[in-house]
Every structure is written in C-alpha cells, then in structure tokens.
PDB file of C-alpha atoms in Angstrom:
ATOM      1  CA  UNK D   1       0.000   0.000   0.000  1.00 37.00           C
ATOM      2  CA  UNK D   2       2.603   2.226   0.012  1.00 39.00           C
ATOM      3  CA  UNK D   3       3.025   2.761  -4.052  1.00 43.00           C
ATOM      4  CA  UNK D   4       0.591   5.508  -4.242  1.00 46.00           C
ATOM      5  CA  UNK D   5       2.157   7.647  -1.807  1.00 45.00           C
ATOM      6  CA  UNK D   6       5.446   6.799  -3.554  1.00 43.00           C
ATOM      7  CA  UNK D   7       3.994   7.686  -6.567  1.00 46.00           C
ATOM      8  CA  UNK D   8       2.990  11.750  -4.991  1.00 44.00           C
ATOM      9  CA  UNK D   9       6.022  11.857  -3.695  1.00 43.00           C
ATOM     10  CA  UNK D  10       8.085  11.074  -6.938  1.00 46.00           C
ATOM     11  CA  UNK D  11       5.530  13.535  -8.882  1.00 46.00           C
ATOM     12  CA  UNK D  12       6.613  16.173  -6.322  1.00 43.00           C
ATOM     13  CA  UNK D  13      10.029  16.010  -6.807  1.00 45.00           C
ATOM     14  CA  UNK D  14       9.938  15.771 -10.852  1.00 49.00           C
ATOM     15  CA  UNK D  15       8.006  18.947 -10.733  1.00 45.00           C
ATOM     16  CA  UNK D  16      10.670  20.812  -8.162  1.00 46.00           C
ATOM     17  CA  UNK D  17      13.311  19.927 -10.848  1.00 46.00           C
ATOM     18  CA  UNK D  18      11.529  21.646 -13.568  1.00 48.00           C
ATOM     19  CA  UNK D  19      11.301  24.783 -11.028  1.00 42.00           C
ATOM     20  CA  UNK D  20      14.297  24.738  -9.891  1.00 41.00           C
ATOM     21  CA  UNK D  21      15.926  24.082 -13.717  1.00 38.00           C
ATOM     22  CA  UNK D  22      17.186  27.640 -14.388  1.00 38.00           C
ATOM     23  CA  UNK D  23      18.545  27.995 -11.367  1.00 38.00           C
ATOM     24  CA  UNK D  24      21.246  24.783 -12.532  1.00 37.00           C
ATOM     25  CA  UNK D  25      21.919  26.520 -15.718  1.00 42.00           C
ATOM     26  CA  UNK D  26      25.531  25.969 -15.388  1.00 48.00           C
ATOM     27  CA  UNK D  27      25.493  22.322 -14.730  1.00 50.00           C
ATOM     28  CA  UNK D  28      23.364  19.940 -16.838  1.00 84.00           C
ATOM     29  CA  UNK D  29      23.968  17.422 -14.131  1.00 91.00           C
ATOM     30  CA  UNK D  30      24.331  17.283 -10.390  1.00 92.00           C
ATOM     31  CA  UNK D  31      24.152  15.324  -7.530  1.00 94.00           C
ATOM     32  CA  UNK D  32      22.747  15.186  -4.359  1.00 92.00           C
ATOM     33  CA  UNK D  33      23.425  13.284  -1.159  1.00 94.00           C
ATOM     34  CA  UNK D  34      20.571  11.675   0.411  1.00 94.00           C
ATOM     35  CA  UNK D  35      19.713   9.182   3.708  1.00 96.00           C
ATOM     36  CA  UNK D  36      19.300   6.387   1.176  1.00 95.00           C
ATOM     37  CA  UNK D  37      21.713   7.139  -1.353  1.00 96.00           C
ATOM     38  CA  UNK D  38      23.295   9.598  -4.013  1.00 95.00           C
ATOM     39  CA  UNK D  39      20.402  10.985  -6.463  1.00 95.00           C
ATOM     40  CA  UNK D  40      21.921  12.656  -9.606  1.00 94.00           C
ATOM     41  CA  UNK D  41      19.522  14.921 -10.906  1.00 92.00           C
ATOM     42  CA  UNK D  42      19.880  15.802 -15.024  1.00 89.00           C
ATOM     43  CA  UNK D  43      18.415  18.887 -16.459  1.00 88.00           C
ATOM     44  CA  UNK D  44      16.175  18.563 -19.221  1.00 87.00           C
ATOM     45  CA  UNK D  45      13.851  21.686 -19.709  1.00 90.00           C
ATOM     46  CA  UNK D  46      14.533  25.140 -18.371  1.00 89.00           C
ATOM     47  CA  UNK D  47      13.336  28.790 -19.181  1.00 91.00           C
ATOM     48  CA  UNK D  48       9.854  27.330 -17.747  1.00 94.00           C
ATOM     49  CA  UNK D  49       7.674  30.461 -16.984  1.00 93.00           C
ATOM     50  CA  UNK D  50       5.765  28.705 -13.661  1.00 95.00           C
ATOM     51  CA  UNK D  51       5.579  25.351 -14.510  1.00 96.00           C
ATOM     52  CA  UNK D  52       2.390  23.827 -12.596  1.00 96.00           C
ATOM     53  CA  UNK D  53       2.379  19.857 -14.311  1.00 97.00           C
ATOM     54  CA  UNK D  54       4.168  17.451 -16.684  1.00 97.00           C
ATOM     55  CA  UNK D  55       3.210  14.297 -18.329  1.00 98.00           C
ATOM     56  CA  UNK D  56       5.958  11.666 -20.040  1.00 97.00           C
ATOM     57  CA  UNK D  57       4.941  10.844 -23.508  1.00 97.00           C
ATOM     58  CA  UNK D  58       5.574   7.235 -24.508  1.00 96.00           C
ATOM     59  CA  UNK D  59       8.448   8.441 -26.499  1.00 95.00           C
ATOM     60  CA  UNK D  60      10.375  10.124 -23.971  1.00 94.00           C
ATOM     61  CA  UNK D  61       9.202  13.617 -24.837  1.00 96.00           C
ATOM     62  CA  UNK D  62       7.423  15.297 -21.852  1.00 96.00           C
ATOM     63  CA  UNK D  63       4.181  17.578 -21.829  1.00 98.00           C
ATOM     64  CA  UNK D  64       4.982  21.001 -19.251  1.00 98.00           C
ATOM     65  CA  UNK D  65       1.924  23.051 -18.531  1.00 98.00           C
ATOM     66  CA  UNK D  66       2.959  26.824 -17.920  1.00 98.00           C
ATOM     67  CA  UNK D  67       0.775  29.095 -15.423  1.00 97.00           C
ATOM     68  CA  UNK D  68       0.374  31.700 -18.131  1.00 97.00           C
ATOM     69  CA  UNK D  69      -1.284  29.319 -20.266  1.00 98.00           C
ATOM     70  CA  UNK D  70       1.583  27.574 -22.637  1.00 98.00           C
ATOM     71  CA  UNK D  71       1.792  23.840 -22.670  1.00 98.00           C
ATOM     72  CA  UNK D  72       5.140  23.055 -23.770  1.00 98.00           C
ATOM     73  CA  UNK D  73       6.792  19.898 -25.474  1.00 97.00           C
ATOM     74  CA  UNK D  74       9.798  19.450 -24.262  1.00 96.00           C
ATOM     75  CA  UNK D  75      11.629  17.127 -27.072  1.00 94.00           C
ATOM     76  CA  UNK D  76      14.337  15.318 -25.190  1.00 90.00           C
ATOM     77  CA  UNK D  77      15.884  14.281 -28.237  1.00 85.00           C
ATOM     78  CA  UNK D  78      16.129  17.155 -30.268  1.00 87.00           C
ATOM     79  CA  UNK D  79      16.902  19.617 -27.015  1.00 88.00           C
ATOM     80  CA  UNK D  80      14.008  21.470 -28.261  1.00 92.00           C
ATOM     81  CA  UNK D  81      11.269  23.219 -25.815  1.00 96.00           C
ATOM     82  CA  UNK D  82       7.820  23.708 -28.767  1.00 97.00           C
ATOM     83  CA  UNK D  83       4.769  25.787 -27.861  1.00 97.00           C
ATOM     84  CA  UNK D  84       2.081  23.431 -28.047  1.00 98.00           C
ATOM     85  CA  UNK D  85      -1.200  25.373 -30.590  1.00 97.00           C
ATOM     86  CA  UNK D  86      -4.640  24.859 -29.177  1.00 98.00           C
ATOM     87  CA  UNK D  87      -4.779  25.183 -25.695  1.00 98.00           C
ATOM     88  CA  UNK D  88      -7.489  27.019 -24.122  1.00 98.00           C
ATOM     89  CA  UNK D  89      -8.272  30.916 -22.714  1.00 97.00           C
ATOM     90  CA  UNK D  90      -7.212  30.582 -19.062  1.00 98.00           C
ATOM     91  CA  UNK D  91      -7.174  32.886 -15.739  1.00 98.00           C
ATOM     92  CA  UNK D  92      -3.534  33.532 -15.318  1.00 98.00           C
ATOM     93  CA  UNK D  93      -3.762  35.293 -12.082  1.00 97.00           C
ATOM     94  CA  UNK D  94      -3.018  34.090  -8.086  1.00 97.00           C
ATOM     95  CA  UNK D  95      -2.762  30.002  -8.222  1.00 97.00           C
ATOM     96  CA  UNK D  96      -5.027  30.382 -11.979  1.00 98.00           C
ATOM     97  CA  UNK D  97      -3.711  29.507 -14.960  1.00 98.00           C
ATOM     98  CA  UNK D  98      -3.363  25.986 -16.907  1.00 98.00           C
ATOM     99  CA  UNK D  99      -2.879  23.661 -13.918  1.00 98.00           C
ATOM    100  CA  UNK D 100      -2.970  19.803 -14.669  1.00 98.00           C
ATOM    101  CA  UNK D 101      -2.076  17.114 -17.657  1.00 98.00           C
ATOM    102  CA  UNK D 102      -2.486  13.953 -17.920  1.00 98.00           C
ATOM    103  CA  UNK D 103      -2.655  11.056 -20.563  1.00 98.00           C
ATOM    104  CA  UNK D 104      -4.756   8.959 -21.054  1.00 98.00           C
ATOM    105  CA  UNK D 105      -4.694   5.232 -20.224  1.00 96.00           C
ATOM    106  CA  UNK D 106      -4.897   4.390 -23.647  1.00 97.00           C
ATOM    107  CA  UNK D 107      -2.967   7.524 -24.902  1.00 98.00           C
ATOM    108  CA  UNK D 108      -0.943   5.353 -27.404  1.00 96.00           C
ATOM    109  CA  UNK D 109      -3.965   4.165 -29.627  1.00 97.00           C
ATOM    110  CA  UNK D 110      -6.301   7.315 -29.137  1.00 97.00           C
ATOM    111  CA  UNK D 111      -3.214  10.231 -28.488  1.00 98.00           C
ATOM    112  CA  UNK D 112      -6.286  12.160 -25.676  1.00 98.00           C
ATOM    113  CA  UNK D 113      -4.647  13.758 -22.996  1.00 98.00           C
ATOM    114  CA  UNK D 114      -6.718  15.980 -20.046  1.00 98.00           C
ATOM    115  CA  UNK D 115      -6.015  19.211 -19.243  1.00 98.00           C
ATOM    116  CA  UNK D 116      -7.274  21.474 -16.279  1.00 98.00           C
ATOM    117  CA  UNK D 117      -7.187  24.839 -16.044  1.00 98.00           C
ATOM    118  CA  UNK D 118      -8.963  28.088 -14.631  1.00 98.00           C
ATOM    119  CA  UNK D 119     -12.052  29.209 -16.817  1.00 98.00           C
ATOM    120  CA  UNK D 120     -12.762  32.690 -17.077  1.00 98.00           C
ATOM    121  CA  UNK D 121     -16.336  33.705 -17.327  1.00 97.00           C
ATOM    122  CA  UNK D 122     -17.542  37.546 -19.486  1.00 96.00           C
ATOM    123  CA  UNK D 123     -17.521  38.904 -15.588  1.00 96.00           C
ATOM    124  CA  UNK D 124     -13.609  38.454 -14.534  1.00 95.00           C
ATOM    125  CA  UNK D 125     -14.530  35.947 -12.852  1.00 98.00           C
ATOM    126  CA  UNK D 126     -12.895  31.782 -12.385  1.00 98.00           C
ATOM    127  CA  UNK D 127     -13.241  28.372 -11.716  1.00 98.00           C
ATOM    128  CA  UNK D 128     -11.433  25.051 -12.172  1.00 98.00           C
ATOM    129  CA  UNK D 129     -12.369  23.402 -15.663  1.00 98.00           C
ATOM    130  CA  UNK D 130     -11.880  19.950 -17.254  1.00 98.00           C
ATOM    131  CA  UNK D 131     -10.888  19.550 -20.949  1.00 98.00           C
ATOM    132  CA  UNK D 132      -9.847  16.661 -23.386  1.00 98.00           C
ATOM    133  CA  UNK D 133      -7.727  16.655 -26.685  1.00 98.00           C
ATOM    134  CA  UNK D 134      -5.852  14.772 -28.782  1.00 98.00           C
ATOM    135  CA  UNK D 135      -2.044  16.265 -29.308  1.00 98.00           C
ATOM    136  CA  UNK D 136      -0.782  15.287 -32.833  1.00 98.00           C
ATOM    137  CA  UNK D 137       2.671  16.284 -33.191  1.00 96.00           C
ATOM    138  CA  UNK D 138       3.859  14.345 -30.145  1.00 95.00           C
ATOM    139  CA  UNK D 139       7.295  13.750 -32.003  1.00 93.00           C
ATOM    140  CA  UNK D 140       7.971  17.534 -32.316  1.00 92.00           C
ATOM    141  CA  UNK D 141       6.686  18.154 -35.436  1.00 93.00           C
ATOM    142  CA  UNK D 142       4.393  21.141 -35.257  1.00 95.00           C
ATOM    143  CA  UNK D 143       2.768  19.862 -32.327  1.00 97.00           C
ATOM    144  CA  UNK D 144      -0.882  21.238 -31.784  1.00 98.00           C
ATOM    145  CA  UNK D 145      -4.481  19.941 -29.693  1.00 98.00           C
ATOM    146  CA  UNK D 146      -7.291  18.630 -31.536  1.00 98.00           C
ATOM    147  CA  UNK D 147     -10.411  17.697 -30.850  1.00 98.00           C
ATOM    148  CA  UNK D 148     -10.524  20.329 -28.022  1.00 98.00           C
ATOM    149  CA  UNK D 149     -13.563  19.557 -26.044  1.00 98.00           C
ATOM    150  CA  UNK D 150     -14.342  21.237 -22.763  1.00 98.00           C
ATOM    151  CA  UNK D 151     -15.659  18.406 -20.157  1.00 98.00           C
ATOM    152  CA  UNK D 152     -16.904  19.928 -16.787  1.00 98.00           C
ATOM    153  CA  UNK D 153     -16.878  23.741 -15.639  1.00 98.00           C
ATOM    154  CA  UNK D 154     -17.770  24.460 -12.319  1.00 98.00           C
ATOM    155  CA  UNK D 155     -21.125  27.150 -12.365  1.00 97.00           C
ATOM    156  CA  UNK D 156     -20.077  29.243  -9.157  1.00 98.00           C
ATOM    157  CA  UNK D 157     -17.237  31.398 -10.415  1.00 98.00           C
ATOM    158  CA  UNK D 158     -15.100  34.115  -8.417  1.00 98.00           C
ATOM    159  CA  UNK D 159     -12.584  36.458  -9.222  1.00 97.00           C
ATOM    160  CA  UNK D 160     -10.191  34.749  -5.847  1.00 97.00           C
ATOM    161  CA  UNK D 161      -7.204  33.925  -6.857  1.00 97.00           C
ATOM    162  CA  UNK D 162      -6.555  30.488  -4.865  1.00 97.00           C
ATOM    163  CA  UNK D 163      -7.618  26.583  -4.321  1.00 98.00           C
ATOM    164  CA  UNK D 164      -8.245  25.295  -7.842  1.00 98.00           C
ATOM    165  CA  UNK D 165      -7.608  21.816  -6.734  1.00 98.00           C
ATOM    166  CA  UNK D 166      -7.024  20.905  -9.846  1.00 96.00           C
ATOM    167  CA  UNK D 167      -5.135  17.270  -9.991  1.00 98.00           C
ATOM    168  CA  UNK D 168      -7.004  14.582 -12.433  1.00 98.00           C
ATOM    169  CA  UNK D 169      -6.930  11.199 -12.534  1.00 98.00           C
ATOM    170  CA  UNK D 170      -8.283   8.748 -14.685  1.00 97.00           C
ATOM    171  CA  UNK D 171      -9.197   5.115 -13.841  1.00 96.00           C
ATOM    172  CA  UNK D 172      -8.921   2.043 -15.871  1.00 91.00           C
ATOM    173  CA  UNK D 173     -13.332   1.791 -16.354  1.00 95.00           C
ATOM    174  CA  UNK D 174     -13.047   5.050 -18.296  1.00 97.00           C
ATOM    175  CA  UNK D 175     -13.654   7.545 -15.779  1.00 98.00           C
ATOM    176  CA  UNK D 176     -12.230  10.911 -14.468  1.00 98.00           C
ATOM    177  CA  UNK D 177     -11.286  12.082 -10.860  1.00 98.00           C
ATOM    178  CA  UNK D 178     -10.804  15.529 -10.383  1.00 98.00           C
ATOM    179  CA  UNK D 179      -9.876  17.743  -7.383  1.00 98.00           C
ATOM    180  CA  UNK D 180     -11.578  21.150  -6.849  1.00 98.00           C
ATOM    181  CA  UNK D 181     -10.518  23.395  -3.865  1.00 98.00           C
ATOM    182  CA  UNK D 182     -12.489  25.344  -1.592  1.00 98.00           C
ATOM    183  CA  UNK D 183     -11.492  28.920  -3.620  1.00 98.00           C
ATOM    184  CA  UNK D 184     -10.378  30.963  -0.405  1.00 97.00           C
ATOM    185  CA  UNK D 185     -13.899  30.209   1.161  1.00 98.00           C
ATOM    186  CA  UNK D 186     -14.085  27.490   3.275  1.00 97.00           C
ATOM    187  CA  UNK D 187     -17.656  27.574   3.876  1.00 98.00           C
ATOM    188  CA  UNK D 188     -18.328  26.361   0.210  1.00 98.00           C
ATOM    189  CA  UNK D 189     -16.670  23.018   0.682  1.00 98.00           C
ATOM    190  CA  UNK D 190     -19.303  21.814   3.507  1.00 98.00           C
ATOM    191  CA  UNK D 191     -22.026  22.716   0.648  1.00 98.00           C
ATOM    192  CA  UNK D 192     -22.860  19.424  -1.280  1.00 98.00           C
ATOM    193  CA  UNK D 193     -24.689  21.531  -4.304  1.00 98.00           C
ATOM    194  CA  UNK D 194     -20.997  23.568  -4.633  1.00 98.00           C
ATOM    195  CA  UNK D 195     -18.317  22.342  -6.828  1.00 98.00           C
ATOM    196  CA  UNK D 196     -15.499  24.051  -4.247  1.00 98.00           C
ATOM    197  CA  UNK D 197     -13.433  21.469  -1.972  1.00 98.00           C
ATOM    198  CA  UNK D 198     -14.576  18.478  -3.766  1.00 98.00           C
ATOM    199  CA  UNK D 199     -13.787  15.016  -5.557  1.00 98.00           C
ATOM    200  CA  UNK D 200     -15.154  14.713  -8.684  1.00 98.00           C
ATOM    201  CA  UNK D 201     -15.943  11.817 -10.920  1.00 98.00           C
ATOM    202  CA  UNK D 202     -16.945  11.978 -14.246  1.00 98.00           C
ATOM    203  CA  UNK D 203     -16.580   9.827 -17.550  1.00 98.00           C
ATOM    204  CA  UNK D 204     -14.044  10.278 -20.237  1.00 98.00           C
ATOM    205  CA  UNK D 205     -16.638  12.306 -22.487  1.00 97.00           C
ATOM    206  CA  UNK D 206     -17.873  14.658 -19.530  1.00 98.00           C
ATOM    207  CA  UNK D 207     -20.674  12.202 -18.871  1.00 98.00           C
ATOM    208  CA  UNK D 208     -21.727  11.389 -15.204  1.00 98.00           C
ATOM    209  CA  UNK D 209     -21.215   7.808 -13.881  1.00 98.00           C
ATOM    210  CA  UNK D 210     -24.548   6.142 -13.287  1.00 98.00           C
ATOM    211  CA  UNK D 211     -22.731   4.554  -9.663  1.00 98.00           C
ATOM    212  CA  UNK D 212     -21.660   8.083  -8.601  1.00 98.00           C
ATOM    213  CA  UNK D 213     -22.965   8.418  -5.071  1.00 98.00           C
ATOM    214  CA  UNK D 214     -25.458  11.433  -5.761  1.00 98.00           C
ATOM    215  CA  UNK D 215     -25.887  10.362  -9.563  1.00 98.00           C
ATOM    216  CA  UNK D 216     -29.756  11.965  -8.952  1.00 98.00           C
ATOM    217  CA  UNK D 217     -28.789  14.841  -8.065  1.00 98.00           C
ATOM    218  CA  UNK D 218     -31.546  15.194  -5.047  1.00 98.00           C
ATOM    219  CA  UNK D 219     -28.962  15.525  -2.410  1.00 98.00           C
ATOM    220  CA  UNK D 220     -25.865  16.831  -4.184  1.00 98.00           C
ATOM    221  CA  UNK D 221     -24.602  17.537  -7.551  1.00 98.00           C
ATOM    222  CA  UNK D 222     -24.424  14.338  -9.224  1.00 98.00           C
ATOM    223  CA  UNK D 223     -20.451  14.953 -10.250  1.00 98.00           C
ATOM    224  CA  UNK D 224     -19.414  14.895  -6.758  1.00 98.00           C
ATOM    225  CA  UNK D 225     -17.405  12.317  -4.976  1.00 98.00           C
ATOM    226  CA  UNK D 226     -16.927  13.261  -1.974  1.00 98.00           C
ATOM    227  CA  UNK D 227     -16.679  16.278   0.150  1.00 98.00           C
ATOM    228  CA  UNK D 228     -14.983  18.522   2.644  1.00 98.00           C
ATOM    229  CA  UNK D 229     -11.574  19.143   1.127  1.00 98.00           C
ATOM    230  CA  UNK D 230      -9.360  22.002   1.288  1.00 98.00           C
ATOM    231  CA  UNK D 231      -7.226  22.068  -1.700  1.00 97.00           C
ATOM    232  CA  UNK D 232      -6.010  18.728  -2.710  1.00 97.00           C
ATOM    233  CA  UNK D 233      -3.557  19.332  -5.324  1.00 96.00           C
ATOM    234  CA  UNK D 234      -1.829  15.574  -5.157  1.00 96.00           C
ATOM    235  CA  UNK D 235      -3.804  12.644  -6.350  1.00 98.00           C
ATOM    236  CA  UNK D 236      -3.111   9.456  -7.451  1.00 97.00           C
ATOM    237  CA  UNK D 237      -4.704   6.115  -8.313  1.00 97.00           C
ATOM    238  CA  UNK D 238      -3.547   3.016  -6.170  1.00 96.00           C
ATOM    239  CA  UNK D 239      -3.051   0.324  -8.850  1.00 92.00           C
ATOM    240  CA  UNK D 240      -3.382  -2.546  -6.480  1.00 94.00           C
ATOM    241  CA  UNK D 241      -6.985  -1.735  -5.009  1.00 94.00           C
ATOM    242  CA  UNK D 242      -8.087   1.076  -7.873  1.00 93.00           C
ATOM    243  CA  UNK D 243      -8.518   3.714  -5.260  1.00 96.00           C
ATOM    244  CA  UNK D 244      -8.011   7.338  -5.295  1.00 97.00           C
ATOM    245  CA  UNK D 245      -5.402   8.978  -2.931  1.00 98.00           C
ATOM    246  CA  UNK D 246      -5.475  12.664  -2.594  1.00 98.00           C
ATOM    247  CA  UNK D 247      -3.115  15.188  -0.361  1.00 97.00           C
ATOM    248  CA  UNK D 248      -4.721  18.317   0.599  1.00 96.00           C
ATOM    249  CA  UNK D 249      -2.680  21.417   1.932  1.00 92.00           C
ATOM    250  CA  UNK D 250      -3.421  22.167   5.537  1.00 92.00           C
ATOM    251  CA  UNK D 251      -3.883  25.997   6.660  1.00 91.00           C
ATOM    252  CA  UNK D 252      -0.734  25.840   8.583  1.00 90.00           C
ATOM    253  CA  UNK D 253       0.871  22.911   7.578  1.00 87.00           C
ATOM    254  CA  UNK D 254      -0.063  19.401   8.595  1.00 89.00           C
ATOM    255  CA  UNK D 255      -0.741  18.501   4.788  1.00 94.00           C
ATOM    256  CA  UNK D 256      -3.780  15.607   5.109  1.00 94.00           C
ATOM    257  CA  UNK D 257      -3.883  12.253   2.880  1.00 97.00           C
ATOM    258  CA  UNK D 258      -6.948  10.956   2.486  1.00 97.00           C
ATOM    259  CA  UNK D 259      -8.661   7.739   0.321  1.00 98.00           C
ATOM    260  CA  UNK D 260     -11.796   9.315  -0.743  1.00 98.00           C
ATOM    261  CA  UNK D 261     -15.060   6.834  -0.662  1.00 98.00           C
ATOM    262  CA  UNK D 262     -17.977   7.854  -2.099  1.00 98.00           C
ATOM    263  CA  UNK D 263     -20.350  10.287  -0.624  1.00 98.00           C
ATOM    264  CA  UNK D 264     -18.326  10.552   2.328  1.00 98.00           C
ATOM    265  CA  UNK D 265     -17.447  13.948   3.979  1.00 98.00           C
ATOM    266  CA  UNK D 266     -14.380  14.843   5.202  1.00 97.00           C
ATOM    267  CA  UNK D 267     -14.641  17.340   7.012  1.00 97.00           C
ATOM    268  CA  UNK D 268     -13.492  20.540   5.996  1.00 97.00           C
ATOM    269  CA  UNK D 269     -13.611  23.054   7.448  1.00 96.00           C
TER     270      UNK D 269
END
C-alpha cells in the first residue's frame, strides 16, 4: 500500500526539478546526497515560466503546462522546448492559470490527454475546468491539440485567486477524478450543491457515472465524490486496489492524505 504515496512523492520532486531548472543553468547534471543514497539529478527543460504539471509521452518527450497558459513539449531528443497550438483561454492570475495534464490510459492508440485549467467567465470571474484533446505532433513536429472539447466547468465562479484543486486522474473503467478546492472560502466546501473542496468523478466524455454516489442529483450535484476538502492538489490512483489517494494542503501545515469513498465527507472546514 505504500506505491501511491510513492507515486505523490516522486511527482513532487519531478516537478521541483523543472522549477528549480534555471537555477542549474551551469550544470546539466548534479548530484545530491541523500539518507538512502546519491540521487543525480539531469536537467532537461529550463526557461519554464511557472511550470504547474508534466506528463511523459511514450516516447520520452514530456508535456509542461505553464501558469500563463503555454503547454510546452519538451523534445528530449532534439533539445528542443515547442509551444504546443490549441490550448485554451485561461485565468492567469493568483494560483489560476493551466494547472494539470495527464494522458490517457490508452494515450498510445487514441493520443487524448486531459487538461485542467482556470475558466474565465464575461464577468472576470474563475473556476477550475476539465478539458480533453488529442495532441498530434507528439514527435515535435508542429505539435498542436485537436479535438478540443471542454468536459466539466464548475457554475459558481469568483474572481479569488486560490484553491483550484485541480489534480485529475483517470481510472482504468473510463472515468475521471478531479480535485476542486475550496477557492479561499471554506464555507463552500461543507455545501454538497458547490463544486469548491470536492472530488469529482466523471466519464471520459464529460458524462456522469450512473454509480456516482449522488448520480440523482436530489442531495448533491451528481459529479461529486466526496466532500470537505481544502485544496487537494496531489492525487493518485492506487493500482493494487483502484482507489483514489489525494493530499490536501493544511492551513498551517499538517498537509492531510486521504482515500476518498464515495459520498463521504471529510470534514473541511
């Protein structure tokens, strides 16, 4: 049981070497002593404007999603870094911008990947948004998104700047999890007919699961999951059981991990 937490952890650290890549401009590799062992660390990809995600495409190349909006290919084998046509309008501003990507499970026959990202209304106003599209071009040859489809938007948008959740994570029976944060009001989390500080599930095409715990809608909006959560912005699926893990940011530390089950609250705030 303890892959999936391996699996955050590792994400984590990938990510803080795209940060942290301009910074080792001088050295393309380095190493560093740790408890267990010596790590050396390579540098792939730098220049990166606020990276937020990356994905590893089967051949090597990786997806970067920049804050302002940019999803870059970096193409390991060429040393190139390619501005990716396609994406969509986002809310660059605070924690907004384009957040997640991710593959899908059966990326190397259908080429979909997911993307999140804040969605800006006529009014100034955000919330976290789903989309789907198929990159052509994944071997650096004027790579571009098509198909673009937008999934799931949450309805209540505000102009605050913080808690898009934001991490997806497909499962192998064709369906999406999602993480939305509270948006800077905690209230909205403990409200089951609000989007903010939830678990999501939908399907693949934007659908909702017939099993979903409030499929009717009577109770709660029939995308949610579960409830009560902060701002998870780690999720990923246990393999062995076919669970979702998710780590929420505490308020002053104390970051939680929880195992969402459907319908269940947890508690926030």
């Amino acid at each position: 049981m303890r892959k999936p937490l391996f699996l955050i952890l590792n994400v984590l650290f990938s990510y803080s070497l795209l940060l942290t890549s301009t910074s080792i401009a001088n050295a393309q590799k380095w190493q560093h002593q740790t408890e267990k062992g010596p790590v050396v660390v390579e540098k792939i990809a730098g220049d990166l404007d606020t990276p937020w995600a990356m994905a590893m495409l089967p051949n090597g190349n990786l997806l970067v999603t920049l804050r302002d909006g940019k999803l870059v290919l970096v193409d390991r084998q060429n040393a190139k870094q390619i501005s990716i046509k396609g994406t969509p309008r986002v809310w660059a501003q605070g924690q907004g911008g384009l957040l997640d990507v991710v593959l899908d499970p059966n990326f190397a026959e259908n080429n979909l990947i997911y993307l999140s990202f804040s969605d800006p209304d006529s009014s100034g106003n955000a919330g976290t948004a789903i989309a789907r599209a198929r990159l052509v071009g994944a071997d650096g040859v004027s790579p571009r998104l098509a198909d673009y489809q937008k999934l799931y938007s949450m309805r209540k948008k505000t102009n605050r700047g913080q808690h898009f959740g934001s991490r997806i994570v497909p499962d192998k029976k064709g369906n999406l999890f999602f993480t939305i944060g509270d948006r800077g009001n905690r209230p909205r989390a403990q409200d089951p007919f609000d989007a903010a500080g939830k678990v999501m599930r939908i399907r693949t095409d934007g659908s909702i699961p017939a099993n979903n715990p409030f499929a009717d809608g009577k109770d709660a909006l029939p995308e949610i999951w579960s409830i009560g959560h902060r701002n998870p912005q780690g999720a990923t699926l246990n393999d062995l059981t076919g669970e979702i893990w998710t780590l929420a940011h505490g308020p002053k530390g104390g970051d939680e991990i929880n195992i969402p089950q459907a319908g269940k609250n947890y508690g926030w705030p």
